[in-house]
Short mmCIF file of C-alpha atoms in Angstrom, two decimals:
data_model
loop_
_atom_site.label_atom_id
_atom_site.label_comp_id
_atom_site.label_asym_id
_atom_site.label_seq_id
_atom_site.Cartn_x
_atom_site.Cartn_y
_atom_site.Cartn_z
CA MET A 1 -0.03 0.07 0.03
CA SER A 2 1.20 3.52 -0.81
CA THR A 3 0.93 6.60 1.22
CA LEU A 4 -0.16 10.04 0.00
CA VAL A 5 0.54 13.01 2.31
CA LEU A 6 -1.36 16.07 1.89
CA ASN A 7 -0.78 19.43 3.82
CA LEU A 8 -4.22 21.03 4.28
CA ASP A 9 -4.94 24.28 5.81
CA SER A 10 -7.35 24.19 8.77
CA ARG A 11 -10.25 25.47 6.62
CA LEU A 12 -9.84 22.80 4.01
CA LYS A 13 -9.18 20.14 6.49
CA GLN A 14 -12.44 20.97 8.35
CA ARG A 15 -14.53 21.05 5.13
CA LEU A 16 -13.26 17.63 4.03
CA ALA A 17 -13.66 16.24 7.61
CA ASP A 18 -17.38 17.38 7.52
CA LEU A 19 -17.88 15.67 4.14
CA ALA A 20 -16.33 12.54 5.50
CA ALA A 21 -18.45 12.63 8.62
CA ARG A 22 -21.62 12.84 6.50
CA SER A 23 -20.52 9.61 5.07
CA ARG A 24 -19.73 8.18 8.51
CA LYS A 25 -16.16 7.67 7.57
CA SER A 26 -12.80 8.83 8.91
CA LEU A 27 -11.13 11.55 6.59
CA PRO A 28 -8.32 9.27 5.24
CA ASP A 29 -10.88 6.46 4.44
CA TRP A 30 -13.23 9.08 2.86
CA ALA A 31 -10.36 10.62 0.89
CA THR A 32 -9.24 7.17 -0.49
CA GLU A 33 -12.69 6.40 -1.61
CA GLN A 34 -13.09 9.66 -3.34
CA LEU A 35 -9.70 9.47 -5.25
CA THR A 36 -10.49 5.85 -6.08
CA ARG A 37 -13.67 6.95 -7.72
CA LEU A 38 -12.14 9.77 -9.63
CA VAL A 39 -9.42 7.53 -11.28
CA ALA A 40 -11.79 4.62 -11.80
CA ASP A 41 -14.24 6.54 -13.83
CA PRO A 42 -12.64 7.73 -17.07
CA GLU A 43 -15.83 9.85 -17.93
CA VAL A 44 -15.55 11.93 -14.75
CA ASN A 45 -15.40 15.61 -15.46
CA LEU A 46 -12.38 16.69 -13.56
CA ASP A 47 -13.30 20.34 -13.67
CA SER A 48 -16.09 19.56 -11.21
CA ALA A 49 -13.55 17.85 -8.87
CA TYR A 50 -11.69 21.12 -8.14
CA SER A 51 -12.80 23.56 -5.67
CA ALA A 52 -13.98 27.11 -6.83
CA GLU A 53 -11.11 28.57 -5.01
CA TRP A 54 -8.70 26.25 -6.82
CA LEU A 55 -10.27 27.25 -10.17
CA ALA A 56 -10.33 30.81 -9.50
CA SER A 57 -6.60 30.70 -8.70
CA PHE A 58 -5.21 28.09 -11.28
CA GLY A 59 -7.90 27.24 -13.65
CA SER A 60 -8.73 30.81 -15.02
CA ILE A 61 -5.67 31.45 -17.38
CA THR A 62 -7.21 33.31 -20.38
CA ASP A 63 -4.04 34.05 -22.29
CA PRO A 64 -4.50 32.34 -25.62
CA SER A 65 -0.74 31.94 -25.92
CA PHE A 66 -0.49 29.87 -22.68
CA GLU A 67 0.45 26.41 -23.20
CA ALA A 68 0.39 24.09 -20.27
CA PRO A 69 3.57 22.40 -19.48
CA LEU A 70 3.89 18.73 -20.37
CA ARG A 71 3.27 16.43 -17.26
CA THR A 72 5.74 13.64 -17.37
CA ARG A 73 5.16 10.38 -15.40
CA PRO A 74 6.64 10.44 -12.11
CA ARG A 75 9.76 8.56 -11.66
CA ALA A 76 9.62 5.02 -10.08
CA VAL A 77 10.92 4.82 -6.42
CA LYS A 78 11.99 1.87 -4.56
CA SER A 79 9.71 0.39 -2.02
CA LEU A 80 10.38 1.47 1.57
CA ASP A 81 9.13 -1.60 2.95
CA ALA A 82 11.63 -3.44 5.14
CA GLU A 83 11.86 -7.17 4.76
#
């Protein structure tokens, strides 16, 4: 199993924790479920997956000459599991 570490500001953490509580799940379990759902459904519209704040900050580039940088695959890392 892999680990993903996210640094959340207190406001975002509370909003996500509230959403998790509505599902009667812990925040890590709820987040895992949500991320799994996003990658499992190729038809999901990722624009709807981002918060309005994120879109306002990063998703609103209107410069027609802007080209998004290529996103290369992350490099492989060795497992940290001790045998």
